PDB file of C-alpha atoms and ligand atoms in Angstrom:
ATOM      1  CA  MET A   1      10.352  -8.237  -0.943  1.00  0.00           C
ATOM      2  CA  VAL A   2       6.638  -7.769  -0.452  1.00  0.00           C
ATOM      3  CA  ILE A   3       4.204 -10.400  -1.722  1.00  0.00           C
ATOM      4  CA  PHE A   4       0.660  -9.098  -2.130  1.00  0.00           C
ATOM      5  CA  VAL A   5      -2.098 -11.488  -1.111  1.00  0.00           C
ATOM      6  CA  ASP A   6      -5.873 -11.322  -1.232  1.00  0.00           C
ATOM      7  CA  VAL A   7      -6.766 -11.244   2.474  1.00  0.00           C
ATOM      8  CA  ASP A   8      -9.158  -9.321   4.695  1.00  0.00           C
ATOM      9  CA  VAL A   9      -7.323  -7.149   7.223  1.00  0.00           C
ATOM     10  CA  ASN A  10     -10.308  -7.293   9.585  1.00  0.00           C
ATOM     11  CA  GLU A  11     -10.073 -11.091   9.663  1.00  0.00           C
ATOM     12  CA  ILE A  12      -6.340 -10.880  10.369  1.00  0.00           C
ATOM     13  CA  ALA A  13      -7.070  -8.479  13.233  1.00  0.00           C
ATOM     14  CA  ARG A  14      -9.825 -10.706  14.572  1.00  0.00           C
ATOM     15  CA  LEU A  15      -7.816 -13.941  14.502  1.00  0.00           C
ATOM     16  CA  GLY A  16      -4.334 -12.576  15.170  1.00  0.00           C
ATOM     17  CA  ARG A  17      -1.600 -15.170  14.716  1.00  0.00           C
ATOM     18  CA  LYS A  18      -4.248 -17.862  14.233  1.00  0.00           C
ATOM     19  CA  PHE A  19      -5.258 -16.381  10.878  1.00  0.00           C
ATOM     20  CA  HIS A  20      -4.821 -19.007   8.167  1.00  0.00           C
ATOM     21  CA  TRP A  21      -2.369 -17.536   5.641  1.00  0.00           C
ATOM     22  CA  GLN A  22      -2.002 -19.161   2.240  1.00  0.00           C
ATOM     23  CA  ARG A  23       1.641 -19.847   1.535  1.00  0.00           C
ATOM     24  CA  PRO A  24       2.738 -18.341  -1.821  1.00  0.00           C
ATOM     25  CA  PRO A  25       3.806 -21.125  -4.198  1.00  0.00           C
ATOM     26  CA  GLU A  26       7.345 -19.934  -4.774  1.00  0.00           C
ATOM     27  CA  CYS A  27      10.017 -17.370  -4.048  1.00  0.00           C
ATOM     28  CA  PRO A  28       9.569 -14.392  -6.408  1.00  0.00           C
ATOM     29  CA  CYS A  29      13.365 -14.047  -6.566  1.00  0.00           C
ATOM     30  CA  CYS A  30      14.475 -17.587  -7.436  1.00  0.00           C
ATOM     31  CA  GLY A  31      11.365 -19.799  -7.706  1.00  0.00           C
ATOM     32  CA  ALA A  32      12.170 -22.087  -4.756  1.00  0.00           C
ATOM     33  CA  GLY A  33       9.621 -23.073  -2.104  1.00  0.00           C
ATOM     34  CA  LEU A  34       9.211 -20.776   0.889  1.00  0.00           C
ATOM     35  CA  TRP A  35       9.310 -21.386   4.624  1.00  0.00           C
ATOM     36  CA  TRP A  36       7.312 -19.467   7.205  1.00  0.00           C
ATOM     37  CA  HIS A  37       9.548 -17.000   8.990  1.00  0.00           C
ATOM     38  CA  GLY A  38       7.595 -15.535  11.881  1.00  0.00           C
ATOM     39  CA  PHE A  39       5.456 -12.424  12.070  1.00  0.00           C
ATOM     40  CA  VAL A  40       5.864  -8.660  11.995  1.00  0.00           C
ATOM     41  CA  LEU A  41       3.453  -6.006  13.210  1.00  0.00           C
ATOM     42  CA  ALA A  42       1.737  -3.696  10.740  1.00  0.00           C
ATOM     43  CA  TYR A  43      -0.643  -0.792  11.238  1.00  0.00           C
ATOM     44  CA  PHE A  44      -3.732  -0.149   9.151  1.00  0.00           C
ATOM     45  CA  ASP A  45      -5.874   2.981   9.231  1.00  0.00           C
ATOM     46  CA  HIS A  46      -9.153   1.738  10.577  1.00  0.00           C
ATOM     47  CA  LEU A  47      -7.702  -0.600  13.220  1.00  0.00           C
ATOM     48  CA  PRO A  48      -6.788   0.717  16.668  1.00  0.00           C
ATOM     49  CA  GLN A  49      -3.942  -1.775  17.124  1.00  0.00           C
ATOM     50  CA  ALA A  50      -1.231  -3.281  14.980  1.00  0.00           C
ATOM     51  CA  VAL A  51      -1.880  -6.693  13.432  1.00  0.00           C
ATOM     52  CA  TRP A  52       0.476  -9.633  12.918  1.00  0.00           C
ATOM     53  CA  ILE A  53       1.565 -10.139   9.327  1.00  0.00           C
ATOM     54  CA  HIS A  54       3.350 -13.327   8.295  1.00  0.00           C
ATOM     55  CA  ARG A  55       6.805 -13.400   6.762  1.00  0.00           C
ATOM     56  CA  LEU A  56       8.485 -16.074   4.710  1.00  0.00           C
ATOM     57  CA  ARG A  57      12.083 -16.977   4.022  1.00  0.00           C
ATOM     58  CA  CYS A  58      13.558 -18.618   0.979  1.00  0.00           C
ATOM     59  CA  PRO A  59      15.980 -21.432   1.905  1.00  0.00           C
ATOM     60  CA  CYS A  60      17.765 -21.113  -1.466  1.00  0.00           C
ATOM     61  CA  CYS A  61      18.472 -17.407  -1.917  1.00  0.00           C
ATOM     62  CA  GLY A  62      17.905 -16.348   1.703  1.00  0.00           C
ATOM     63  CA  ALA A  63      15.431 -13.602   0.794  1.00  0.00           C
ATOM     64  CA  VAL A  64      12.844 -12.677   3.424  1.00  0.00           C
ATOM     65  CA  HIS A  65       9.401 -11.844   2.064  1.00  0.00           C
ATOM     66  CA  ARG A  66       6.598 -10.075   3.820  1.00  0.00           C
ATOM     67  CA  LEU A  67       2.971 -10.738   2.987  1.00  0.00           C
ATOM     68  CA  ARG A  68       0.802  -7.684   2.428  1.00  0.00           C
ATOM     69  CA  PRO A  69      -2.961  -7.315   1.852  1.00  0.00           C
ATOM     70  CA  LYS A  70      -3.652  -6.410  -1.786  1.00  0.00           C
ATOM     71  CA  ALA A  71      -5.793  -3.441  -0.804  1.00  0.00           C
ATOM     72  CA  TYR A  72      -2.712  -1.587   0.489  1.00  0.00           C
ATOM     73  CA  TRP A  73       0.417  -0.326  -1.166  1.00  0.00           C
ATOM     74  CA  SER A  74       3.695  -1.031   0.546  1.00  0.00           C
ATOM     75  CA  ARG A  75       4.446   1.388   3.392  1.00  0.00           C
ATOM     76  CA  PHE A  76       0.911   2.856   3.396  1.00  0.00           C
ATOM     77  CA  ARG A  77      -1.592   2.242   6.156  1.00  0.00           C
ATOM     78  CA  SER A  78      -4.532   3.564   4.124  1.00  0.00           C
ATOM     79  CA  THR A  79      -6.140   1.505   1.386  1.00  0.00           C
ATOM     80  CA  THR A  80      -5.355   2.357  -2.207  1.00  0.00           C
ATOM     81  CA  ARG A  81      -9.051   3.153  -2.608  1.00  0.00           C
ATOM     82  CA  ASN A  82      -8.991   5.727   0.211  1.00  0.00           C
ATOM     83  CA  ILE A  83      -5.867   7.333  -1.204  1.00  0.00           C
ATOM     84  CA  SER A  84      -7.498   7.517  -4.623  1.00  0.00           C
ATOM     85  CA  LEU A  85     -10.635   9.073  -3.120  1.00  0.00           C
ATOM     86  CA  THR A  86      -8.502  11.590  -1.248  1.00  0.00           C
ATOM     87  CA  ILE A  87      -6.662  12.683  -4.398  1.00  0.00           C
ATOM     88  CA  ASN A  88      -9.949  12.971  -6.273  1.00  0.00           C
ATOM     89  CA  ARG A  89     -11.415  15.123  -3.502  1.00  0.00           C
ATOM     90  CA  PHE A  90      -8.319  17.297  -3.562  1.00  0.00           C
ATOM     91  CA  LEU A  91      -8.843  17.788  -7.281  1.00  0.00           C
ATOM     92  CA  GLU A  92     -12.261  19.151  -6.307  1.00  0.00           C
ATOM     93  CA  GLN A  93     -10.568  21.260  -3.586  1.00  0.00           C
ATOM     94  CA  ASP A  94     -12.069  19.323  -0.715  1.00  0.00           C
ATOM     95  CA  TRP A  95     -10.754  17.187   2.171  1.00  0.00           C
ATOM     96  CA  GLN A  96     -11.510  13.571   2.950  1.00  0.00           C
ATOM     97  CA  PRO A  97     -13.246  13.783   6.352  1.00  0.00           C
ATOM     98  CA  ASP A  98     -11.898  10.610   7.983  1.00  0.00           C
ATOM     99  CA  ILE A  99      -8.185  10.960   7.175  1.00  0.00           C
ATOM    100  CA  PRO A 100      -5.863  13.409   8.989  1.00  0.00           C
ATOM    101  CA  ASN A 101      -5.352  16.568   6.910  1.00  0.00           C
ATOM    102  CA  PRO A 102      -1.522  16.554   7.110  1.00  0.00           C
ATOM    103  CA  ARG A 103      -1.469  13.068   5.609  1.00  0.00           C
ATOM    104  CA  GLN A 104      -3.806  14.110   2.792  1.00  0.00           C
ATOM    105  CA  LYS A 105      -1.681  17.162   2.090  1.00  0.00           C
ATOM    106  CA  LEU A 106       1.468  15.005   1.973  1.00  0.00           C
ATOM    107  CA  TRP A 107      -0.135  12.609  -0.500  1.00  0.00           C
ATOM    108  CA  TRP A 108      -1.257  15.539  -2.647  1.00  0.00           C
ATOM    109  CA  GLN A 109       2.225  17.103  -2.688  1.00  0.00           C
ATOM    110  CA  ARG A 110       3.874  13.799  -3.566  1.00  0.00           C
ATOM    111  CA  PHE A 111       1.274  13.117  -6.242  1.00  0.00           C
ATOM    112  CA  CYS A 112       1.789  16.495  -7.908  1.00  0.00           C
ATOM    113  CA  ARG A 113       5.573  16.109  -7.794  1.00  0.00           C
ATOM    114  CA  LYS A 114       5.451  12.585  -9.181  1.00  0.00           C
ATOM    115  CA  ALA A 115       3.040  13.521 -11.963  1.00  0.00           C
ATOM    116  CA  ARG A 116       5.413  16.299 -12.998  1.00  0.00           C
ATOM    117  CA  LEU A 117       8.575  14.155 -12.757  1.00  0.00           C
ATOM    118  CA  VAL A 118       7.363  10.877 -14.211  1.00  0.00           C
ATOM    119  CA  ILE A 119       4.726  11.977 -16.695  1.00  0.00           C
ATOM    120  CA  GLY A 120       5.825  15.548 -17.273  1.00  0.00           C
ATOM    121  CA  LEU A 121       2.248  16.718 -17.436  1.00  0.00           C
ATOM    122  CA  GLY A 122       0.905  20.097 -16.458  1.00  0.00           C
ATOM    123  CA  TRP A 123      -1.759  20.955 -13.935  1.00  0.00           C
ATOM    124  CA  GLU A 124      -4.635  20.422 -16.370  1.00  0.00           C
ATOM    125  CA  TRP A 125      -3.713  16.737 -16.749  1.00  0.00           C
ATOM    126  CA  LEU A 126      -3.685  15.872 -13.047  1.00  0.00           C
ATOM    127  CA  PRO A 127      -7.139  14.193 -13.057  1.00  0.00           C
ATOM    128  CA  ASP A 128      -5.747  11.542 -15.416  1.00  0.00           C
ATOM    129  CA  ALA A 129      -2.300  11.288 -13.863  1.00  0.00           C
ATOM    130  CA  PHE A 130      -3.285   9.107 -10.888  1.00  0.00           C
ATOM    131  CA  ASP A 131      -4.503   6.199 -13.005  1.00  0.00           C
ATOM    132  CA  LEU A 132      -1.750   6.687 -15.548  1.00  0.00           C
ATOM    133  CA  LEU A 133       0.935   6.422 -12.858  1.00  0.00           C
ATOM    134  CA  ILE A 134      -0.659   3.217 -11.552  1.00  0.00           C
ATOM    135  CA  SER A 135      -0.770   1.751 -15.055  1.00  0.00           C
ATOM    136  CA  TRP A 136       2.978   2.427 -15.277  1.00  0.00           C
ATOM    137  CA  GLY A 137       3.609   0.496 -12.044  1.00  0.00           C
ATOM    138  CA  GLN A 138       4.067   3.606  -9.895  1.00  0.00           C
ATOM    139  CA  ILE A 139       2.543   4.401  -6.519  1.00  0.00           C
ATOM    140  CA  PRO A 140       1.173   7.897  -7.241  1.00  0.00           C
ATOM    141  CA  VAL A 141       1.657   9.202  -3.688  1.00  0.00           C
ATOM    142  CA  SER A 142       5.070   7.709  -3.001  1.00  0.00           C
ATOM    143  CA  ASN A 143       8.419   9.486  -3.103  1.00  0.00           C
ATOM    144  CA  VAL A 144       9.935   6.448  -4.767  1.00  0.00           C
ATOM    145  CA  ILE A 145      10.032   6.258  -8.548  1.00  0.00           C
ATOM    146  CA  GLN A 146       9.847   2.622  -9.619  1.00  0.00           C
ATOM    147  CA  SER A 147      12.189   1.661 -12.409  1.00  0.00           C
ATOM    148  CA  GLY A 148      11.154  -0.487 -15.353  1.00  0.00           C
TER     149      GLY A 148
HETATM  150 ZN1   ZN B   1      14.557 -17.395  -3.305  1.00  0.00          ZN
END
């Protein structure tokens, strides 16, 4: 499971494994205390190299949790803000200059598909669909449809 934390990715990159992570108070699965469980590498858009992200393990249920900066959705290397800006520019039929075009196109295709599948709205409602999907707990540019 991913646990979102309020951290600065640039600080993590600068300090590496010496970055001082705050340990989450409890396991989101069972409520027990968590133990540090090493690091994994993660890539973020504006950084040339991967950064070390801490993991935790629950001694009760055995779940392994990965910390993730709040500014990023799971499995996305761009910030949620940049993705939102990209979709808004697409709505105005323009490209975001600092993000590769194939990635922007992929987000746009996924967004349109998800808006149709989850909300069932037509083309004219797309400007509102991004925020609506987020308010329903969905990642608007993901292939995954979150349940409940
Ligand atoms: Zn647990």
